[in-house]
Amino acid sequence: IVQTTQAVNSDALEVETAEEEAAIASAPVFRAYRPLKVKYGLSHPEPIVESCSMASVEPPDVFYRPGLPSSLLSGRRGGGNDPLHPEWLPHDSCALSAAQLEALVYAGQRHSQQNPDDTRGGFFIGDGTGVGKGREIASIILDNVAQGRYRSIWVSLSTALYYDAKRDFRDLGRADINVYPLHKLPYGPLDPADYGDGVMFCTYQSLIAQNKHSERRIDQLVTWAAASASGDPARFEGCICFDEAHRAKNLALDRGGKGTKTGEMVLGIQKQLPQARVLYVSATAAAEVKDLGYMSRLGLWGRGTPFPDFSTFAAKIERAGVGAMELLAMDMKARGMFVSRMLAFTGCSFEVRECTLDQQNERLYDEAVELWDDMLTALEKCVEMCGSDGAHPLRLYWGAHQSFFKQLLNSIKARNAIDETEEALRQGKCVVIGLLSTGEAKANEAAERENRAGRELDSEVSTPQEIARSLIEQHLPTTRAEGAPRDGGGLTNGFELLEQPAVPEAVQIRDKLLRRLDAIDMPSNALDLVIGHFGVEHVAEMTGRKMRFVKDGAGGTRWEARAQNGVSQDQINIAEKDAFMGGTKRVAIISDAASSGISLHADPRFANTRQRLHITLELAWSADKMLQQFGRTHRSNQITAPHYVLLVSNVGGEKRFASSVARRLEMLGAITRGDRRGGHGAAADLVQYNLDTVHGHTALALMFDAVAEKSEAAALWERALRMLQCHRQGVPTLLGLAVVAVAQKKQAQGNRDVARLPQGLQKYVLKLREWASQRQSGSSRQRPQERNVYGDCPKSPTPKMSWTTAGEVLKRMRVLNANLATQTDADRHNINKFLNRLLGLPVQTQNALFEYYTSVFKWVVVTAKATGRLEPSIETISGESVSLATEPEVLHKEPNSSALTVHYTLSVDSGLSL
């Protein structure tokens, strides 16, 4: 009766919560943007917006006066005849918009200030695609040139963007500015006569590069910059602009992790040039607080701040949740160190399209699941036979397991992408298909294997198949490990170890698995499937791979280089982009390698102005990669806005990838937009997949607990029925109910009840107790603390899955052990591990289990809302009337910007609710 009441209340709460969420979803997230205190320039050519929460924050007063010509500051056409700036060449009107000039002014103002640790303050431009970040960087550099700081460093993503940088200077009337490509310069000291004042352009790859003589590019940069300050790096005051700054985000600062060389070098050059005017530029600079570590010049942590170091800062903000990240962005704007605007999504549309697996693909998927189950059994057996350490092979197994099913789903969804593309082409549109991986590494492995066998690669390669083959051939132990006992006893000696004696049974297991793998008709790589269908003559491929499969006229396939007809490898993507923008190819495919710096929107300056259908075939691991791809087709100066389609299969485990992206989109929006909803932009529908939250973790622990408890009870019941045979066509009798009830009671009370039973039934109760105690012996399972808050979960699995089946499935996934306990306490909340392992279940089974988890998740969310436990966030306060209850109280005044932190107490009349 209690469970039924809870379930009814839960359903009522879910209806109420759904209505409230619909109201929240309809509330505006963005507001039309206009500079509040900077009065230079004309409106931006395209509508731009700012999140409502950021728009509610007033920036600091302006005292900085830029040194650019008046024509640029007013938006007039000019240059060539300005007596105050005779070096300026002609430029178009509105070469810099009001929004871009606002970034210039606040950057200059922030750069005139010192941080508490005596380094110069830095500025963060978080503008989205279409606002013109390249033009903003060029204007800030030119403003410094006008004020006597003639040397700057521009760090960007790729060498192709070097030409874009030169174009930006030319468009602002300074084509004469020297822009030096560091990647083409010799190592060692640079001749001052050849490389004097100007801009040193380098990529993040160049920043970490060094030659065989250990000469480093970063040392060249510091020496070149210091030459303008009498050779003293500490006195250099020019600009360092980190364009696409998110490339430096993987920086570990005494947090127990290992950072990348890129992050270390970005932080290092800032330390070596402490008075440089640092500019961080990225629309996706940080999807998590830990990604902000390289932004040391913002002055958010360190000496003279509330946080002694970055680790403390990150820990405090992370502990406070996404709401604190939203406040952080608002605080940075109030202090004049941050702007974040984005192109309005007016006219854009977005939809999540579910791709249902047909019977053939479902059979293929289930066959692959069976193979991977047998591979795990074989791996454990071979580890035991060979005396190997099983930890490393198991880690490799689960990593390959996840990659295999992800790539298998990509290949299956390729058919849906082809159908969507054909329909769009019939409607007169053009299509951009986004994916992350190209499968080139696995194709190269297959080519090398064929070469060793004296053959040529003559057919498309299945990336999923190559992933499984690589694991079987390279990581399944088939030789006796060092120190393992031989069949005849004793240990291997050093000489025998060099021979790596094979274990015949392990070799047989490996060969059998390879034969089974070859017998499964795995689909080809998704990229090759799409290009093979439409033909290379109709598809503009913008990826990082060098080789690809091309179908010949005889129906065969050949493996050839992408770069053809005299086009070099580093120019092939540009040539393909030109073919798409020129209209000779109406289908484009972009991978991670082409997700930055390429414009594929309906630009009126090019022949192809058809509407873009942007299909996301493969979900990215990170939010920044996802948004970078979206930004290729939605930019300023476009005739038509794109339509986005995100392909997600009906396989429950794929929600893992959607969950990862949704979580990072929310955090990205919180940090860079001041609103967790602001990171989604057109992809707002992805919010529904965010399970990597406190409530998602809680739901997982409660589900594990419910399954363990109920499946134990179900197993006990089924055992009793078999022992007593006291059921009629599956319906238990009163006698059976009495025996199970007594067997489940605690020992003391149960013993008294046992004595009351007839002598013949007592032995059954004792046998049941003995059997149950054997099942639970050694169990370390603990009831989660969440039950103290939420109580017993009222949700049950779907009719397709019993409690016993749910328990067996979770044990099969290796997320629960034989005693129905998680391997570690942390695993109780590890939603990513659960969703990863979920991929390895048959389609119907994983969908049934995921449906049960989703029902528990929804119950947790509505219960948390009803009890006031939802995570706080920025929200709009509304009612019949809202007024100040008391006078505002100033809590803090920031010394540099005079930004105020004010506490308001409001009186809200929400009206009469019936």
Tab-separated table of C-alpha atoms in Angstrom, residues 165-474:
chain	number	residue	atom	x	y	z
A	165	ALA	CA	45.253	36.980	-39.920
A	166	LYS	CA	46.877	38.852	-42.814
A	167	ARG	CA	43.430	39.424	-44.312
A	168	ASP	CA	42.133	40.890	-41.045
A	169	PHE	CA	44.976	43.424	-40.943
A	170	ARG	CA	44.377	44.283	-44.599
A	171	ASP	CA	40.634	44.782	-44.015
A	172	LEU	CA	41.446	47.255	-41.226
A	173	GLY	CA	43.750	49.262	-43.498
A	174	ARG	CA	47.131	47.940	-42.348
A	175	ALA	CA	48.260	45.470	-44.987
A	176	ASP	CA	51.777	46.764	-44.318
A	177	ILE	CA	51.975	45.083	-40.909
A	178	ASN	CA	54.599	42.338	-41.010
A	179	VAL	CA	53.136	38.974	-40.042
A	180	TYR	CA	55.880	36.367	-39.602
A	181	PRO	CA	54.968	32.654	-39.886
A	182	LEU	CA	57.058	31.087	-37.109
A	183	HIS	CA	56.603	27.555	-38.483
A	184	LYS	CA	58.535	28.551	-41.625
A	185	LEU	CA	61.396	30.311	-39.849
A	186	PRO	CA	64.734	28.672	-38.984
A	187	TYR	CA	65.465	27.709	-35.397
A	188	GLY	CA	67.927	29.748	-33.377
A	189	PRO	CA	68.442	33.544	-33.150
A	190	LEU	CA	66.443	35.549	-35.688
A	191	ASP	CA	68.180	38.312	-37.675
A	192	PRO	CA	66.722	41.663	-36.454
A	193	ALA	CA	67.071	43.078	-39.958
A	194	ASP	CA	64.747	40.395	-41.360
A	195	TYR	CA	62.419	39.907	-38.415
A	196	GLY	CA	61.874	43.246	-36.747
A	197	ASP	CA	58.653	44.837	-35.551
A	198	GLY	CA	55.383	43.183	-36.454
A	199	VAL	CA	53.334	40.151	-35.466
A	200	MET	CA	54.838	36.706	-34.877
A	201	PHE	CA	52.186	34.197	-35.908
A	202	CYS	CA	52.540	30.683	-34.516
A	203	THR	CA	50.375	27.633	-33.928
A	204	TYR	CA	49.984	25.761	-30.667
A	205	GLN	CA	51.959	22.971	-32.304
A	206	SER	CA	54.824	25.399	-32.977
A	207	LEU	CA	54.640	26.618	-29.390
A	208	ILE	CA	55.724	23.193	-28.119
A	209	ALA	CA	58.121	22.373	-30.964
A	210	GLN	CA	61.875	21.940	-30.723
A	211	ASN	CA	64.561	20.611	-33.088
A	212	LYS	CA	67.081	17.809	-32.601
A	213	HIS	CA	69.498	20.290	-31.013
A	214	SER	CA	66.889	21.021	-28.294
A	215	GLU	CA	66.295	24.549	-29.610
A	216	ARG	CA	62.734	25.506	-28.698
A	217	ARG	CA	60.286	27.722	-30.545
A	218	ILE	CA	59.026	29.228	-27.288
A	219	ASP	CA	62.538	30.510	-26.542
A	220	GLN	CA	62.603	32.166	-29.982
A	221	LEU	CA	59.304	33.901	-29.238
A	222	VAL	CA	60.454	35.211	-25.854
A	223	THR	CA	63.794	36.434	-27.255
A	224	TRP	CA	62.109	38.140	-30.233
A	225	ALA	CA	59.534	39.828	-27.996
A	226	ALA	CA	62.143	40.941	-25.428
A	227	ALA	CA	64.232	42.557	-28.166
A	228	SER	CA	61.693	45.417	-28.187
A	229	ALA	CA	62.311	45.942	-24.442
A	230	SER	CA	66.118	46.139	-24.423
A	231	GLY	CA	66.314	42.355	-24.221
A	232	ASP	CA	64.467	42.150	-20.888
A	233	PRO	CA	61.442	39.765	-21.078
A	234	ALA	CA	60.023	41.245	-17.862
A	235	ARG	CA	59.624	44.645	-19.588
A	236	PHE	CA	57.854	43.458	-22.754
A	237	GLU	CA	54.397	45.107	-22.893
A	238	GLY	CA	53.109	44.011	-26.285
A	239	CYS	CA	50.212	41.638	-26.935
A	240	ILE	CA	50.052	37.871	-26.644
A	241	CYS	CA	46.815	36.726	-28.254
A	242	PHE	CA	45.759	33.133	-27.666
A	243	ASP	CA	43.244	32.538	-30.450
A	244	GLU	CA	41.172	29.326	-30.081
A	245	ALA	CA	42.498	29.329	-26.514
A	246	HIS	CA	40.617	26.143	-25.615
A	247	ARG	CA	43.562	24.222	-27.072
A	248	ALA	CA	45.416	25.009	-23.822
A	249	LYS	CA	42.678	23.821	-21.480
A	250	ASN	CA	44.247	20.462	-20.571
A	251	LEU	CA	46.534	21.897	-17.940
A	252	ALA	CA	47.162	20.083	-14.650
A	253	LEU	CA	48.121	22.428	-11.818
A	254	ASP	CA	49.069	20.370	-8.751
A	255	ARG	CA	45.722	18.541	-8.965
A	256	GLY	CA	47.216	15.082	-9.338
A	257	GLY	CA	46.674	14.975	-13.097
A	258	LYS	CA	49.014	15.151	-16.058
A	259	GLY	CA	48.662	18.174	-18.294
A	260	THR	CA	49.569	18.580	-21.941
A	261	LYS	CA	52.698	20.311	-23.194
A	262	THR	CA	50.478	22.869	-24.922
A	263	GLY	CA	48.904	23.934	-21.637
A	264	GLU	CA	52.284	24.062	-19.932
A	265	MET	CA	53.812	26.228	-22.676
A	266	VAL	CA	50.851	28.631	-22.733
A	267	LEU	CA	51.226	29.112	-18.995
A	268	GLY	CA	55.023	29.265	-19.297
A	269	ILE	CA	55.188	32.084	-21.848
A	270	GLN	CA	52.831	34.157	-19.669
A	271	LYS	CA	55.196	33.697	-16.725
A	272	GLN	CA	58.254	34.652	-18.804
A	273	LEU	CA	56.534	37.810	-20.106
A	274	PRO	CA	54.719	39.053	-16.965
A	275	GLN	CA	53.862	42.517	-18.374
A	276	ALA	CA	52.574	41.298	-21.735
A	277	ARG	CA	49.002	42.243	-22.605
A	278	VAL	CA	47.407	38.795	-22.687
A	279	LEU	CA	44.226	38.117	-24.634
A	280	TYR	CA	42.312	34.824	-24.402
A	281	VAL	CA	39.953	34.284	-27.320
A	282	SER	CA	37.594	31.329	-27.649
A	283	ALA	CA	33.870	30.683	-27.824
A	284	THR	CA	34.484	27.364	-26.067
A	285	ALA	CA	37.324	28.245	-23.720
A	286	ALA	CA	36.225	26.051	-20.828
A	287	ALA	CA	33.600	23.335	-20.509
A	288	GLU	CA	34.640	22.719	-16.885
A	289	VAL	CA	36.237	24.863	-14.207
A	290	LYS	CA	39.446	22.854	-14.369
A	291	ASP	CA	39.814	24.017	-17.981
A	292	LEU	CA	40.420	27.614	-16.839
A	293	GLY	CA	43.879	26.877	-15.416
A	294	TYR	CA	45.791	28.531	-18.271
A	295	MET	CA	43.936	31.865	-17.780
A	296	SER	CA	46.288	32.995	-15.022
A	297	ARG	CA	46.109	36.684	-16.030
A	298	LEU	CA	42.441	37.063	-15.161
A	299	GLY	CA	43.497	37.469	-11.533
A	300	LEU	CA	40.806	35.141	-10.185
A	301	TRP	CA	43.248	33.240	-7.967
A	302	GLY	CA	46.705	33.713	-6.505
A	303	ARG	CA	48.250	36.318	-4.255
A	304	GLY	CA	45.839	38.992	-3.095
A	305	THR	CA	42.686	37.042	-4.034
A	306	PRO	CA	40.328	34.895	-1.931
A	307	PHE	CA	41.864	31.771	-3.494
A	308	PRO	CA	45.590	31.123	-2.838
A	309	ASP	CA	45.980	28.953	-5.947
A	310	PHE	CA	44.066	27.541	-8.884
A	311	SER	CA	43.394	24.202	-7.204
A	312	THR	CA	41.556	25.902	-4.357
A	313	PHE	CA	39.618	28.106	-6.784
A	314	ALA	CA	38.550	25.145	-8.949
A	315	ALA	CA	37.601	22.988	-5.972
A	316	LYS	CA	35.429	25.708	-4.434
A	317	ILE	CA	33.612	26.526	-7.673
A	318	GLU	CA	33.087	22.869	-8.598
A	319	ARG	CA	31.720	22.122	-5.147
A	320	ALA	CA	29.244	24.971	-5.485
A	321	GLY	CA	27.975	23.563	-8.797
A	322	VAL	CA	26.868	24.992	-12.109
A	323	GLY	CA	25.158	27.921	-10.368
A	324	ALA	CA	28.538	29.157	-9.143
A	325	MET	CA	29.929	28.891	-12.668
A	326	GLU	CA	27.115	31.101	-13.911
A	327	LEU	CA	27.906	33.665	-11.227
A	328	LEU	CA	31.603	33.478	-12.155
A	329	ALA	CA	30.869	34.563	-15.739
A	330	MET	CA	28.656	37.394	-14.522
A	331	ASP	CA	31.351	38.497	-12.067
A	332	MET	CA	34.003	38.590	-14.804
A	333	LYS	CA	31.783	40.808	-16.950
A	334	ALA	CA	31.070	43.133	-14.026
A	335	ARG	CA	34.813	43.492	-13.423
A	336	GLY	CA	35.494	44.367	-17.082
A	337	MET	CA	37.600	41.331	-17.988
A	338	PHE	CA	35.131	39.382	-20.132
A	339	VAL	CA	32.724	39.804	-23.035
A	340	SER	CA	30.576	37.007	-24.434
A	341	ARG	CA	28.193	37.658	-27.305
A	342	MET	CA	27.043	35.338	-30.046
A	343	LEU	CA	25.305	35.412	-33.383
A	344	ALA	CA	21.543	35.178	-32.949
A	345	PHE	CA	20.060	31.842	-33.967
A	346	THR	CA	17.262	33.621	-35.801
A	347	GLY	CA	16.014	31.343	-38.569
A	348	CYS	CA	18.040	28.336	-37.381
A	349	SER	CA	16.234	25.142	-36.501
A	350	PHE	CA	17.408	22.043	-34.682
A	351	GLU	CA	16.035	18.567	-34.202
A	352	VAL	CA	17.152	15.277	-32.706
A	353	ARG	CA	16.296	12.494	-35.145
A	354	GLU	CA	16.079	8.988	-33.679
A	355	CYS	CA	17.442	6.284	-35.958
A	356	THR	CA	15.649	3.017	-35.259
A	357	LEU	CA	17.676	-0.093	-35.992
A	358	ASP	CA	15.897	-2.424	-38.403
A	359	GLN	CA	15.798	-6.173	-37.791
A	360	GLN	CA	18.946	-6.833	-39.815
A	361	ASN	CA	21.012	-4.232	-37.949
A	362	GLU	CA	19.596	-5.336	-34.606
A	363	ARG	CA	20.674	-8.921	-35.349
A	364	LEU	CA	24.101	-7.630	-36.359
A	365	TYR	CA	24.389	-5.646	-33.130
A	366	ASP	CA	23.290	-8.588	-30.966
A	367	GLU	CA	25.754	-10.871	-32.767
A	368	ALA	CA	28.537	-8.402	-31.998
A	369	VAL	CA	27.419	-8.335	-28.345
A	370	GLU	CA	27.719	-12.104	-28.146
A	371	LEU	CA	31.203	-11.942	-29.666
A	372	TRP	CA	32.384	-9.339	-27.142
A	373	ASP	CA	30.961	-11.387	-24.259
A	374	ASP	CA	32.973	-14.362	-25.469
A	375	MET	CA	36.035	-12.147	-25.943
A	376	LEU	CA	35.852	-11.109	-22.287
A	377	THR	CA	35.512	-14.725	-21.158
A	378	ALA	CA	38.422	-15.683	-23.417
A	379	LEU	CA	40.550	-12.801	-22.167
A	380	GLU	CA	40.064	-13.802	-18.534
A	381	LYS	CA	40.808	-17.434	-19.349
A	382	CYS	CA	43.968	-16.610	-21.321
A	383	VAL	CA	45.199	-14.295	-18.559
A	384	GLU	CA	44.852	-17.159	-16.114
A	385	MET	CA	46.490	-19.705	-18.414
A	386	CYS	CA	49.434	-17.451	-19.233
A	387	GLY	CA	49.935	-16.144	-15.710
A	388	SER	CA	49.551	-12.544	-16.900
A	389	ASP	CA	48.480	-9.480	-14.969
A	390	GLY	CA	44.833	-9.095	-15.956
A	391	ALA	CA	44.348	-5.441	-14.999
A	392	HIS	CA	45.942	-3.904	-18.105
A	393	PRO	CA	44.231	-6.187	-20.686
A	394	LEU	CA	40.867	-5.559	-18.998
A	395	ARG	CA	41.320	-1.785	-19.220
A	396	LEU	CA	42.156	-2.156	-22.904
A	397	TYR	CA	39.156	-4.426	-23.366
A	398	TRP	CA	36.663	-1.926	-21.955
A	399	GLY	CA	38.214	0.942	-23.899
A	400	ALA	CA	38.028	-1.020	-27.162
A	401	HIS	CA	34.533	-2.228	-26.229
A	402	GLN	CA	33.255	1.349	-26.029
A	403	SER	CA	35.008	2.447	-29.240
A	404	PHE	CA	33.748	-0.617	-31.128
A	405	PHE	CA	30.057	-0.055	-30.400
A	406	LYS	CA	30.357	3.692	-30.940
A	407	GLN	CA	31.848	3.131	-34.399
A	408	LEU	CA	29.355	0.352	-35.159
A	409	LEU	CA	26.481	2.728	-34.431
A	410	ASN	CA	28.122	5.415	-36.574
A	411	SER	CA	28.305	2.989	-39.487
A	412	ILE	CA	24.682	1.944	-38.986
A	413	LYS	CA	23.545	5.585	-38.809
A	414	ALA	CA	25.433	6.357	-42.018
A	415	ARG	CA	22.483	4.882	-43.918
A	416	ASN	CA	20.183	7.410	-42.214
A	417	ALA	CA	22.601	10.225	-43.035
A	418	ILE	CA	22.559	9.161	-46.689
A	419	ASP	CA	18.744	9.148	-46.755
A	420	GLU	CA	18.588	12.590	-45.132
A	421	THR	CA	21.153	13.897	-47.620
A	422	GLU	CA	19.326	12.570	-50.682
A	423	GLU	CA	16.058	14.141	-49.534
A	424	ALA	CA	17.764	17.485	-48.909
A	425	LEU	CA	19.389	17.448	-52.345
A	426	ARG	CA	15.994	16.767	-53.941
A	427	GLN	CA	14.694	19.844	-52.113
A	428	GLY	CA	17.451	21.989	-53.601
A	429	LYS	CA	19.543	22.251	-50.425
A	430	CYS	CA	23.174	21.384	-49.826
A	431	VAL	CA	24.416	19.223	-46.966
A	432	VAL	CA	27.227	19.331	-44.413
A	433	ILE	CA	27.831	16.115	-42.460
A	434	GLY	CA	29.838	16.352	-39.253
A	435	LEU	CA	31.776	13.534	-37.645
A	436	LEU	CA	34.840	13.263	-35.419
A	437	SER	CA	36.801	10.194	-36.486
A	438	THR	CA	37.783	9.171	-39.991
A	439	GLY	CA	38.969	5.606	-39.306
A	440	GLU	CA	42.303	6.344	-40.997
A	441	ALA	CA	44.405	4.753	-38.246
A	442	LYS	CA	42.566	1.438	-38.514
A	443	ALA	CA	42.648	1.588	-42.315
A	444	ASN	CA	46.423	2.049	-42.168
A	445	GLU	CA	46.702	-0.984	-39.870
A	446	ALA	CA	44.713	-3.037	-42.374
A	447	ALA	CA	46.933	-1.804	-45.235
A	448	GLU	CA	50.090	-2.769	-43.330
A	449	ARG	CA	48.674	-6.235	-42.623
A	450	GLU	CA	47.905	-6.756	-46.304
A	451	ASN	CA	51.391	-5.565	-47.279
A	452	ARG	CA	53.000	-8.072	-44.905
A	453	ALA	CA	50.950	-10.778	-46.593
A	454	GLY	CA	52.088	-9.605	-50.039
A	455	ARG	CA	48.680	-8.216	-50.986
A	456	GLU	CA	47.219	-4.782	-51.646
A	457	LEU	CA	44.280	-3.295	-49.791
A	458	ASP	CA	41.445	-3.480	-52.316
A	459	SER	CA	38.248	-3.073	-50.277
A	460	GLU	CA	36.819	-0.683	-47.727
A	461	VAL	CA	37.840	-1.270	-44.133
A	462	SER	CA	35.372	-1.803	-41.311
A	463	THR	CA	36.551	0.341	-38.407
A	464	PRO	CA	34.556	-1.672	-35.808
A	465	GLN	CA	36.035	-4.909	-37.129
A	466	GLU	CA	39.577	-3.535	-36.988
A	467	ILE	CA	39.065	-2.394	-33.382
A	468	ALA	CA	38.036	-5.906	-32.360
A	469	ARG	CA	40.844	-7.492	-34.416
A	470	SER	CA	43.440	-5.225	-32.838
A	471	LEU	CA	42.343	-6.244	-29.343
A	472	ILE	CA	42.361	-9.969	-30.166
A	473	GLU	CA	45.660	-10.005	-32.032
A	474	GLN	CA	47.643	-7.591	-29.867
